[in-house]
């Protein structure tokens, strides 16, 4: 018998984790809000509990919602499918997901190597003493030198936040040798980048961003092997940083439109980046599609995020106060376009040295391009830029 080819990613995004719905006789995802699950046979309930506490993904009886929630598990199956991973484990937020990974690796050694620039709170968590982990900060080509016998994990992010630099995942993996590499792939989504294809052991998403896509769920997820997933579930069972079932439902629904949202926003981002690069008031545009040679290497496209630099803080502030269609707000990956000031907001928790290393200057502005028309967005930006250049100090 001939095996049908594995469907393409947009097709899988629509159907993954829903294979049994026809058999169940339903069309929308079942939503299970139970916190506890009745049992009829004590021995079988005990066997389920033992399996889940040791990290199994499923059991005959979920027993208690901190151990397993079927709605969240469906989302995890779907996301793993899109990443080409054996499994994924969802958490209450992106930071809760990263914290679980750090707790899981701490048993292997207390040292981590991480590349800068990186998401502001990731920088903060790895720099403070909260989890008893020591971090060596490096540029992406300095990973090999920083590895020690007790190094338990290498953490990188690509494209980087906020300056959209591309880190070569395969090269970081090569430098890391036997040490597992975690890639924060939030900005790229599995539509544009699948880090496990390049040797990453763990892929982190702040699902709050593109996976949810509508700015109404906070969540995190780690795609990985079954073995890693087992450890992460053990941490989740013990520490309780759970994703609520409604969040799991909304994320799973969000995956269905993820490819089409990313493709549309990417087309708009490319046009906006090119127009910004021509604008007199803009000093630098950060967009992978504009980099010398237009290279975005391991990505299937240059992405939906861009950043640009104006003269100084006052110009940036006036610009932000004069956009009307774009939403001045942190976060990213929503259907509407979000614009923000990294030095003043998302990267404020990063040390001054860290900000300097990461190129987070006072005139830098970051845009998460949404689904509005490109002409409407450009008109908004052009107007705000004109006001900002005319009267930078007036507001
Ligand atoms: C938002 C974000 C995080 C943190 O995720 P939360 O869901 O806010 O906890 C981590 N990495 C990147 C790249 C992010 O954008």
Coordinates of N, CA and C and ligand atoms in Angstrom, one line a residue, residues 93-95 119 122 157 184 186-187 206 208-209 218-219 332, ligand 1:
X93 N 3.3 30.6 30.5 CA 3.9 31.8 29.8 C 5.2 31.3 29.2
X94 N 5.7 32.2 28.3 CA 7.0 31.9 27.7 C 8.1 31.8 28.8
X95 N 8.0 32.7 29.8 CA 9.0 32.7 30.9 C 8.9 31.5 31.8
X119 N 15.8 38.3 24.2 CA 14.5 38.9 24.9 C 14.9 39.4 26.2
X122 N 14.4 37.3 29.4 CA 15.3 36.2 29.4 C 16.6 36.6 29.8
X157 N 18.7 32.9 20.5 CA 17.4 33.4 20.0 C 17.6 33.9 18.6
X184 N 15.2 30.1 21.0 CA 13.9 30.8 21.2 C 13.5 31.3 19.7
X186 N 10.5 32.4 18.8 CA 9.2 33.1 18.9 C 9.0 34.0 17.7
X187 N 10.0 34.8 17.3 CA 9.9 35.7 16.2 C 9.7 35.1 14.8
X206 N 7.3 31.9 23.0 CA 6.3 32.6 23.7 C 5.1 32.5 22.8
X208 N 2.3 33.4 23.4 CA 1.6 34.7 23.6 C 1.6 35.5 22.3
X209 N 2.6 35.3 21.5 CA 2.8 36.1 20.3 C 2.1 35.6 19.1
X218 N -1.8 34.4 27.2 CA -0.4 34.3 27.6 C 0.0 32.9 27.8
X219 N 1.1 32.5 27.1 CA 1.4 31.0 27.2 C 2.8 30.8 26.6
X332 N 4.0 41.3 20.6 CA 4.2 41.2 19.2 C 3.3 40.1 18.7
Ligands
LIG1 C1 7.5 37.5 24.8 C2 8.7 36.7 24.7 C3 9.2 35.9 25.6 C4 8.5 35.7 27.0 O1 7.2 35.2 26.8 P1 6.0 35.5 27.8 O2 4.9 34.7 27.2 O3 5.8 37.0 27.8 O4 6.4 35.0 29.2 C5 10.4 35.1 25.4 N1 11.0 35.3 24.2 C6 10.6 36.1 23.3 C7 11.4 36.3 22.0 C8 9.5 36.9 23.4 O5 9.1 37.7 22.5

